[in-house]
Short mmCIF file of C-alpha atoms and ligand atoms in Angstrom, two decimals:
data_model
loop_
_atom_site.label_atom_id
_atom_site.label_comp_id
_atom_site.label_asym_id
_atom_site.label_seq_id
_atom_site.Cartn_x
_atom_site.Cartn_y
_atom_site.Cartn_z
CA MET A 20 -16.84 36.85 -7.20
CA THR A 21 -19.59 35.36 -5.11
CA ALA A 22 -18.70 33.80 -1.84
CA PRO A 23 -18.84 29.99 -1.81
CA THR A 24 -21.96 28.55 -0.24
CA THR A 25 -21.41 28.08 3.43
CA ASN A 26 -20.94 24.68 4.99
CA LEU A 27 -23.84 23.03 6.74
CA PRO A 28 -24.10 24.18 10.33
CA ALA A 29 -21.93 22.05 12.57
CA THR A 30 -25.03 21.07 14.51
CA THR A 31 -26.40 18.97 11.63
CA PRO A 32 -25.51 15.46 12.74
CA VAL A 33 -24.03 12.92 10.34
CA THR A 34 -25.75 9.56 10.28
CA ARG A 35 -25.51 6.28 8.37
CA GLN A 36 -27.88 7.90 5.87
CA THR A 37 -25.20 10.52 5.10
CA PHE A 38 -23.03 7.69 3.73
CA ASP A 39 -25.57 6.98 1.01
CA GLU A 40 -25.66 10.67 0.08
CA VAL A 41 -21.99 11.65 -0.10
CA MET A 42 -19.84 8.51 -0.36
CA VAL A 43 -18.98 6.54 -3.47
CA PRO A 44 -21.23 3.49 -3.17
CA THR A 45 -18.43 0.91 -3.09
CA TYR A 46 -19.19 -0.25 0.48
CA ALA A 47 -22.40 -1.25 2.21
CA PRO A 48 -21.54 -0.47 5.84
CA SER A 49 -23.61 -1.59 8.79
CA THR A 50 -26.32 0.64 10.18
CA LEU A 51 -24.32 1.09 13.38
CA VAL A 52 -21.82 3.95 13.30
CA PRO A 53 -18.98 3.39 15.80
CA VAL A 54 -17.85 6.53 17.60
CA ARG A 55 -15.60 5.25 20.37
CA ALA A 56 -13.81 2.03 21.30
CA LYS A 57 -11.55 0.48 23.92
CA GLY A 58 -10.06 -3.00 23.81
CA LEU A 59 -12.75 -5.18 22.19
CA ASP A 60 -15.61 -2.86 23.17
CA VAL A 61 -17.12 -0.54 20.58
CA TRP A 62 -19.85 2.05 21.21
CA ASP A 63 -22.14 3.42 18.51
CA GLN A 64 -23.80 6.82 18.10
CA ASN A 65 -26.57 5.75 20.48
CA GLY A 66 -24.15 4.68 23.19
CA ARG A 67 -24.86 0.99 22.65
CA GLN A 68 -21.96 -1.38 23.37
CA TYR A 69 -20.80 -4.10 20.95
CA LEU A 70 -18.19 -6.79 21.35
CA ASP A 71 -15.81 -6.53 18.40
CA PHE A 72 -14.77 -9.88 16.90
CA THR A 73 -13.65 -8.22 13.65
CA ALA A 74 -10.70 -6.12 14.87
CA GLY A 75 -11.37 -3.87 11.88
CA ILE A 76 -10.66 -6.87 9.62
CA ALA A 77 -7.71 -8.32 11.55
CA VAL A 78 -6.13 -4.91 12.08
CA THR A 79 -6.56 -3.74 15.69
CA SER A 80 -4.85 -6.83 17.09
CA LEU A 81 -3.88 -5.13 20.35
CA GLY A 82 -7.45 -3.92 20.76
CA HIS A 83 -8.81 -0.43 20.17
CA CYS A 84 -6.86 2.44 21.70
CA HIS A 85 -4.21 0.22 23.29
CA PRO A 86 -2.55 2.50 25.89
CA ASP A 87 1.04 1.91 24.71
CA VAL A 88 0.10 2.50 21.09
CA VAL A 89 -1.81 5.67 21.97
CA HIS A 90 1.15 6.86 24.05
CA THR A 91 3.61 6.20 21.21
CA LEU A 92 1.46 8.05 18.70
CA GLN A 93 1.02 11.03 21.02
CA GLN A 94 4.74 11.22 21.79
CA GLN A 95 5.74 10.96 18.13
CA ALA A 96 3.05 13.46 17.08
CA GLU A 97 4.83 16.10 19.15
CA LYS A 98 8.23 15.21 17.70
CA LEU A 99 8.37 14.45 13.96
CA TRP A 100 5.66 13.41 11.51
CA HIS A 101 7.13 13.36 8.07
CA VAL A 102 10.39 14.12 6.29
CA GLY A 103 10.10 12.51 2.83
CA ASN A 104 12.47 9.97 1.34
CA GLY A 105 15.30 12.46 0.97
CA TYR A 106 15.86 11.76 4.66
CA THR A 107 15.60 8.69 6.81
CA ASN A 108 14.36 8.73 10.41
CA GLU A 109 15.01 6.95 13.69
CA PRO A 110 11.65 5.14 14.15
CA VAL A 111 11.78 3.55 10.68
CA LEU A 112 15.36 2.37 11.22
CA GLU A 113 14.44 0.86 14.59
CA LEU A 114 11.39 -0.81 13.03
CA ALA A 115 13.39 -2.21 10.12
CA ARG A 116 16.12 -3.50 12.42
CA THR A 117 13.55 -5.18 14.68
CA LEU A 118 11.70 -6.83 11.77
CA VAL A 119 14.96 -8.06 10.27
CA ALA A 120 16.10 -9.48 13.61
CA ALA A 121 12.75 -11.25 14.08
CA THR A 122 12.45 -12.85 10.62
CA PHE A 123 14.27 -14.47 7.68
CA ALA A 124 14.62 -11.07 6.05
CA ASP A 125 17.67 -8.83 5.65
CA ARG A 126 15.87 -5.82 4.15
CA THR A 127 12.57 -3.98 4.41
CA PHE A 128 10.51 -1.59 2.29
CA PHE A 129 7.69 0.37 3.89
CA CYS A 130 4.47 1.62 2.35
CA ASN A 131 0.94 2.35 3.51
CA SER A 132 -1.24 -0.69 2.90
CA GLY A 133 -1.33 -4.37 2.10
CA ALA A 134 -1.99 -3.75 -1.56
CA GLU A 135 1.05 -1.50 -1.77
CA ALA A 136 3.23 -4.08 -0.01
CA ASN A 137 2.09 -6.70 -2.53
CA GLU A 138 2.49 -4.28 -5.44
CA ALA A 139 6.10 -3.76 -4.32
CA ALA A 140 6.64 -7.51 -4.03
CA LEU A 141 5.26 -8.20 -7.52
CA LYS A 142 7.22 -5.37 -9.11
CA LEU A 143 10.35 -6.56 -7.32
CA ALA A 144 9.86 -10.11 -8.62
CA ARG A 145 9.69 -8.88 -12.22
CA LYS A 146 12.62 -6.49 -11.70
CA TYR A 147 14.75 -9.19 -10.08
CA ALA A 148 14.31 -11.48 -13.06
CA ALA A 149 14.97 -8.67 -15.55
CA LYS A 150 18.05 -7.44 -13.70
CA ASN A 151 19.50 -10.93 -13.76
CA GLY A 152 19.03 -11.14 -17.52
CA HIS A 153 16.04 -13.49 -17.39
CA THR A 154 13.78 -11.35 -19.54
CA HIS A 155 11.60 -14.38 -20.35
CA LYS A 156 10.71 -14.78 -16.66
CA THR A 157 7.62 -12.59 -16.42
CA ARG A 158 4.88 -15.01 -15.35
CA ILE A 159 3.35 -14.74 -11.88
CA ILE A 160 1.48 -17.67 -10.37
CA SER A 161 -1.17 -17.20 -7.70
CA CYS A 162 -4.17 -19.07 -6.36
CA VAL A 163 -7.86 -19.17 -7.14
CA ASN A 164 -9.84 -17.38 -4.40
CA SER A 165 -6.77 -15.52 -3.15
CA PHE A 166 -6.92 -11.87 -2.18
CA HIS A 167 -3.93 -9.56 -2.54
CA GLY A 168 -5.37 -6.02 -2.62
CA ARG A 169 -7.15 -3.64 -4.98
CA THR A 170 -4.51 -1.95 -7.13
CA LEU A 171 -4.80 -3.10 -10.74
CA PHE A 172 -1.75 -5.39 -10.45
CA THR A 173 -2.67 -6.92 -7.06
CA VAL A 174 -6.34 -7.34 -7.89
CA SER A 175 -5.36 -9.10 -11.11
CA VAL A 176 -3.01 -11.44 -9.25
CA GLY A 177 -5.82 -12.06 -6.74
CA GLY A 178 -7.94 -15.03 -7.68
CA GLN A 179 -11.44 -13.54 -7.60
CA PRO A 180 -12.60 -12.61 -11.10
CA LYS A 181 -15.52 -10.52 -9.80
CA TYR A 182 -12.99 -7.96 -8.54
CA THR A 183 -11.36 -7.40 -11.95
CA GLU A 184 -14.54 -7.34 -14.02
CA GLY A 185 -14.70 -4.15 -16.08
CA PHE A 186 -11.21 -2.98 -15.13
CA GLY A 187 -9.36 -4.46 -18.13
CA PRO A 188 -7.02 -4.59 -19.88
CA LEU A 189 -5.26 -6.27 -16.98
CA PRO A 190 -1.51 -6.86 -16.52
CA ALA A 191 -0.27 -9.81 -18.56
CA ASP A 192 1.35 -13.15 -17.77
CA LEU A 193 -0.68 -14.04 -14.70
CA THR A 194 -1.79 -17.63 -14.03
CA HIS A 195 -4.20 -18.75 -11.32
CA ILE A 196 -4.01 -22.26 -9.95
CA ALA A 197 -6.18 -24.19 -7.48
CA PHE A 198 -5.11 -23.62 -3.86
CA ASN A 199 -3.52 -26.57 -2.02
CA ASP A 200 -3.23 -28.53 -5.29
CA ILE A 201 0.38 -29.63 -5.65
CA GLU A 202 -0.13 -31.20 -9.08
CA ALA A 203 -1.62 -27.97 -10.44
CA ALA A 204 1.41 -26.09 -9.09
CA ARG A 205 3.80 -28.57 -10.69
CA ALA A 206 2.04 -28.19 -14.04
CA ALA A 207 2.00 -24.36 -13.91
CA ILE A 208 5.44 -23.47 -12.55
CA GLY A 209 7.96 -23.47 -15.38
CA ASP A 210 11.03 -21.50 -16.36
CA ASP A 211 9.01 -18.46 -17.46
CA VAL A 212 7.80 -17.93 -13.88
CA CYS A 213 9.38 -15.10 -11.85
CA ALA A 214 7.25 -15.49 -8.74
CA VAL A 215 4.58 -17.47 -6.93
CA MET A 216 2.39 -15.42 -4.57
CA VAL A 217 0.33 -17.19 -1.93
CA GLU A 218 -1.46 -16.50 1.37
CA PRO A 219 -0.39 -19.18 3.89
CA ILE A 220 -3.97 -18.87 5.15
CA GLN A 221 -6.45 -17.50 2.65
CA GLY A 222 -8.39 -14.87 4.58
CA GLU A 223 -10.97 -13.23 2.34
CA GLY A 224 -11.21 -16.47 0.36
CA GLY A 225 -12.91 -18.34 3.21
CA VAL A 226 -10.27 -18.83 5.95
CA MET A 227 -8.50 -21.68 4.16
CA PRO A 228 -5.14 -22.73 5.58
CA ALA A 229 -2.52 -24.03 3.18
CA THR A 230 -1.16 -27.46 3.99
CA THR A 231 2.50 -27.68 4.97
CA GLU A 232 3.06 -30.07 2.05
CA TYR A 233 1.64 -27.50 -0.36
CA LEU A 234 3.82 -24.62 0.82
CA GLN A 235 6.87 -26.91 0.85
CA ALA A 236 6.06 -28.03 -2.71
CA LEU A 237 5.81 -24.38 -3.82
CA ARG A 238 9.17 -23.73 -2.15
CA ASP A 239 10.78 -26.68 -3.96
CA LEU A 240 9.25 -25.75 -7.33
CA CYS A 241 10.41 -22.14 -6.96
CA ASN A 242 13.93 -23.32 -6.17
CA GLN A 243 13.88 -25.68 -9.13
CA HIS A 244 12.75 -23.00 -11.59
CA GLY A 245 14.51 -19.94 -10.20
CA ALA A 246 11.26 -18.26 -9.13
CA LEU A 247 10.69 -16.19 -6.00
CA LEU A 248 8.23 -17.39 -3.37
CA ILE A 249 6.10 -14.55 -1.99
CA PHE A 250 4.01 -15.06 1.15
CA ASP A 251 1.20 -12.54 1.57
CA GLU A 252 0.90 -12.35 5.35
CA VAL A 253 -1.08 -9.13 5.36
CA GLN A 254 -3.93 -10.86 7.20
CA CYS A 255 -2.38 -13.96 8.78
CA GLY A 256 0.86 -12.34 10.00
CA MET A 257 1.75 -10.24 13.05
CA GLY A 258 0.85 -12.79 15.68
CA ARG A 259 -2.56 -13.82 14.36
CA THR A 260 -1.69 -17.53 14.18
CA GLY A 261 0.18 -17.54 17.48
CA GLN A 262 3.46 -17.18 15.60
CA LEU A 263 4.88 -13.78 14.72
CA PHE A 264 4.43 -14.76 11.07
CA ALA A 265 2.57 -17.81 9.80
CA TYR A 266 5.58 -19.07 7.80
CA MET A 267 7.35 -19.75 11.10
CA GLY A 268 4.67 -22.25 12.09
CA TYR A 269 4.88 -23.95 8.69
CA GLY A 270 8.66 -24.08 8.66
CA VAL A 271 8.68 -22.91 5.01
CA THR A 272 10.56 -19.68 4.31
CA PRO A 273 9.61 -17.32 1.48
CA ASP A 274 11.90 -15.00 -0.47
CA ILE A 275 9.54 -12.08 0.04
CA LEU A 276 6.95 -11.55 2.78
CA THR A 277 4.35 -8.81 2.92
CA SER A 278 2.70 -7.40 6.03
CA ALA A 279 0.20 -4.64 6.77
CA LYS A 280 -3.16 -4.70 8.64
CA ALA A 281 -2.14 -5.51 12.26
CA LEU A 282 1.35 -4.05 11.77
CA GLY A 283 -0.03 -0.59 12.57
CA ASN A 284 -2.99 -1.63 14.77
CA GLY A 285 -5.08 0.81 12.73
CA TYR A 286 -2.42 3.33 11.77
CA PRO A 287 -1.83 2.73 8.04
CA ILE A 288 1.47 1.01 7.27
CA GLY A 289 2.59 -1.85 5.04
CA ALA A 290 5.92 -3.62 4.80
CA MET A 291 7.72 -5.83 2.32
CA LEU A 292 10.49 -7.98 3.74
CA THR A 293 13.11 -9.75 1.64
CA THR A 294 16.68 -11.01 1.44
CA ASN A 295 19.84 -9.10 0.53
CA THR A 296 20.10 -10.87 -2.83
CA VAL A 297 16.56 -10.08 -3.93
CA ALA A 298 16.51 -6.57 -2.47
CA ALA A 299 19.55 -5.67 -4.58
CA ALA A 300 17.26 -5.37 -7.62
CA LEU A 301 15.56 -2.28 -6.19
CA VAL A 302 18.34 0.22 -6.79
CA VAL A 303 17.89 3.96 -6.20
CA GLY A 304 14.90 5.33 -8.06
CA THR A 305 13.26 2.04 -9.04
CA HIS A 306 10.39 2.16 -6.53
CA GLY A 307 9.05 4.43 -3.83
CA THR A 308 6.19 6.15 -2.04
CA THR A 309 5.87 9.50 -0.28
CA TYR A 310 4.49 8.37 3.07
CA GLY A 311 6.10 4.92 3.34
CA GLY A 312 8.00 4.50 6.58
CA ASN A 313 7.19 7.94 7.92
CA PRO A 314 8.08 8.45 11.61
CA LEU A 315 4.47 8.41 12.85
CA ALA A 316 3.57 5.08 11.23
CA ALA A 317 6.95 3.53 11.99
CA SER A 318 6.89 4.45 15.68
CA VAL A 319 3.41 2.95 16.08
CA ALA A 320 4.41 -0.25 14.23
CA LEU A 321 7.53 -0.59 16.37
CA THR A 322 5.44 -0.51 19.55
CA VAL A 323 2.99 -3.01 18.05
CA LEU A 324 5.79 -5.35 16.99
CA ARG A 325 7.53 -5.15 20.37
CA THR A 326 4.24 -5.94 22.12
CA ILE A 327 3.25 -8.87 19.92
CA ASN A 328 6.63 -10.52 19.43
CA VAL A 329 6.88 -11.75 23.01
CA PRO A 330 6.66 -15.52 23.69
CA SER A 331 4.04 -15.14 26.46
CA PHE A 332 1.85 -12.94 24.23
CA LEU A 333 1.99 -15.42 21.35
CA LEU A 334 1.36 -18.35 23.70
CA ARG A 335 -1.78 -16.61 24.98
CA VAL A 336 -2.99 -16.32 21.34
CA LYS A 337 -2.69 -20.09 21.03
CA HIS A 338 -4.63 -20.62 24.28
CA ALA A 339 -7.35 -18.17 23.25
CA SER A 340 -7.52 -19.97 19.91
CA LYS A 341 -8.24 -23.29 21.63
CA THR A 342 -10.95 -21.69 23.76
CA LEU A 343 -12.59 -20.05 20.75
CA ILE A 344 -12.41 -23.22 18.63
CA LEU A 345 -14.09 -25.20 21.44
CA ALA A 346 -16.82 -22.57 21.80
CA LEU A 347 -17.46 -22.60 18.05
CA GLN A 348 -17.47 -26.39 17.84
CA ASN A 349 -19.96 -26.37 20.69
CA LEU A 350 -22.24 -24.06 18.72
CA ALA A 351 -21.82 -26.26 15.66
CA GLN A 352 -23.04 -29.21 17.74
CA THR A 353 -26.13 -27.27 18.80
CA TYR A 354 -26.85 -26.13 15.23
CA PRO A 355 -25.45 -28.89 12.98
CA HIS A 356 -27.93 -28.03 10.23
CA ILE A 357 -26.44 -24.47 10.03
CA LEU A 358 -22.80 -24.72 11.03
CA GLY A 359 -20.22 -27.01 9.46
CA GLU A 360 -16.47 -27.26 9.82
CA VAL A 361 -14.50 -24.89 12.06
CA ARG A 362 -11.12 -24.13 10.46
CA GLY A 363 -8.22 -21.71 10.46
CA SER A 364 -5.35 -21.05 12.77
CA GLY A 365 -4.78 -19.03 15.93
CA LEU A 366 -7.35 -16.25 16.05
CA LEU A 367 -8.15 -16.33 12.35
CA LEU A 368 -10.99 -18.82 12.34
CA GLY A 369 -13.90 -19.56 10.06
CA ILE A 370 -17.05 -21.65 10.20
CA GLN A 371 -18.37 -23.03 6.95
CA LEU A 372 -22.16 -22.82 6.66
CA THR A 373 -23.92 -25.98 5.62
CA PRO A 374 -25.27 -26.18 2.03
CA GLY A 375 -28.75 -25.51 3.44
CA TYR A 376 -27.61 -22.10 4.67
CA ALA A 377 -25.33 -21.26 1.71
CA GLY A 378 -25.17 -17.54 0.97
CA ARG A 379 -26.53 -16.52 4.38
CA ALA A 380 -23.33 -15.58 6.25
CA LYS A 381 -24.06 -11.84 5.98
CA GLU A 382 -27.57 -12.35 7.34
CA ILE A 383 -26.14 -14.19 10.36
CA THR A 384 -23.62 -11.43 11.07
CA LYS A 385 -26.47 -8.89 10.99
CA LEU A 386 -28.41 -10.93 13.54
CA ALA A 387 -25.24 -11.24 15.66
CA GLU A 388 -24.86 -7.47 15.50
CA ASP A 389 -28.41 -7.09 16.82
CA GLN A 390 -27.25 -9.23 19.76
CA GLY A 391 -24.22 -6.97 20.29
CA LEU A 392 -21.54 -8.99 18.48
CA MET A 393 -19.54 -7.66 15.53
CA LEU A 394 -18.50 -10.46 13.16
CA LEU A 395 -16.97 -10.83 9.71
CA ILE A 396 -17.81 -13.00 6.78
CA ALA A 397 -15.26 -14.56 4.40
CA GLY A 398 -17.30 -14.97 1.25
CA PRO A 399 -21.05 -15.67 1.30
CA ASP A 400 -20.83 -19.02 3.10
CA VAL A 401 -18.27 -18.52 5.87
CA LEU A 402 -18.45 -16.74 9.24
CA ARG A 403 -15.03 -15.29 10.08
CA PHE A 404 -13.71 -14.68 13.59
CA ALA A 405 -10.73 -12.33 13.96
CA PRO A 406 -10.92 -10.77 17.42
CA ALA A 407 -8.10 -8.69 18.85
CA LEU A 408 -5.32 -10.99 20.05
CA ILE A 409 -5.85 -9.73 23.61
CA VAL A 410 -9.33 -11.32 23.74
CA SER A 411 -10.12 -12.85 27.15
CA ASP A 412 -11.84 -16.17 27.84
CA GLU A 413 -14.78 -14.19 29.29
CA GLN A 414 -15.12 -12.22 26.05
CA ILE A 415 -15.04 -15.46 24.06
CA ALA A 416 -17.86 -16.81 26.26
CA VAL A 417 -19.92 -13.63 25.76
CA ALA A 418 -19.35 -13.76 21.99
CA ALA A 419 -20.48 -17.40 21.90
CA ASP A 420 -23.64 -16.53 23.88
CA ARG A 421 -24.49 -13.67 21.55
CA LEU A 422 -23.87 -15.77 18.45
CA ARG A 423 -26.02 -18.54 19.95
CA ALA A 424 -28.85 -16.06 20.39
CA ALA A 425 -28.43 -14.94 16.76
CA LEU A 426 -28.47 -18.53 15.49
CA ALA A 427 -31.58 -19.26 17.52
CA GLN A 428 -33.34 -16.57 15.51
CA ILE A 429 -32.43 -17.94 12.10
CA ALA A 430 -32.81 -21.62 13.01
C1 LIG B 508 -6.44 -7.02 3.37
C2 LIG B 508 -5.50 -7.81 2.54
C3 LIG B 508 -4.74 -7.21 1.52
C4 LIG B 508 -4.93 -5.77 1.12
O1 LIG B 508 -4.55 -4.88 2.13
P1 LIG B 508 -5.03 -3.36 2.02
O2 LIG B 508 -4.38 -2.71 3.20
O3 LIG B 508 -6.52 -3.36 2.07
O4 LIG B 508 -4.53 -2.83 0.73
C5 LIG B 508 -3.83 -7.99 0.84
N1 LIG B 508 -3.67 -9.28 1.14
C6 LIG B 508 -4.38 -9.90 2.10
C7 LIG B 508 -4.13 -11.34 2.40
C8 LIG B 508 -5.33 -9.19 2.83
O5 LIG B 508 -6.07 -9.81 3.75
#
């Protein structure tokens, strides 16, 4: 047997170009390659500093390398990583107990991502109906422009046809309705519906908050037709709106809530929360995952949850939100031909581009990056702001200055 060809010498540096050579081409990452980060500061391969207003897509809500989170991970890494579902573990039990105490829920299921949390929620909704003898209740209602993840089930429930193109046949009995349209909901939700899934604030779909009336109408229609209401809080939960979960601000309680993203501050974990009655459908063997709720992920999430779910922390998010909204509205006044409405909640904010600049959000974020500001888009026409929740007023001012410089270039 011939020896395998040797690896490239370790001295050959990897660059952005390497991505195009060895990665599946499903992403188009920026030219900057981050190597190190602290708080909201990110440094690239050339040692250049950037201010991060993306938080890794609303994930690193306590900032990069938060000392308590790093400490927790280091401590747990020396203790116990993984045991499998034949055993439970202390961190996951603490995490579950803390989530249950903080929310409407009685029960939790842990997994590794937002898509998996939603997959669990959707499967549970079908199982719950079947277990209760309602075999005709298979339909799932969701909203146009929603985003629920990339597994076949969640991407099909998501309301963006471009993401399911070419992946058919898709799961059956899914209906998409216009977001925030109560009449459309009334027309679609009948006795064959097992669940309605909705993001209280559509994130990927353009930073569109639901109205309270809409969520309350969904709640009432679900009650009327024996359907479960599922809130996807993967992006808008975990303190992002200034409430631990967005439903708390709306005063409308779901039957199932999903969380991920900021729950682990960058360590992969997802959670599905539900009530005793609904959870009872997932008897032994009906659902599972190898890594879900492992001690490493659970210990990190517990520290994150304990840090975020503190009144003074959440109040600061609301203050920072006001400061950021004012700064963005100020920019919109300077550049009214580019920037339209500022919307969203807490530190999940979006600016709609004017029709004259439609489709140019990505271009603007590239120019902002040149000025040292990392930004997100939410579709082709919306700039999205999702900084770490620890963002300071000074950092908001710097971000506004850098974005102003970027807008000056395109104007
Ligand atoms: C990001 C996101 C998901 C998917 O989460 P993954 O961890 O990428 O699977 C689902 N729902 C919403 C609202 C999201 O923003």
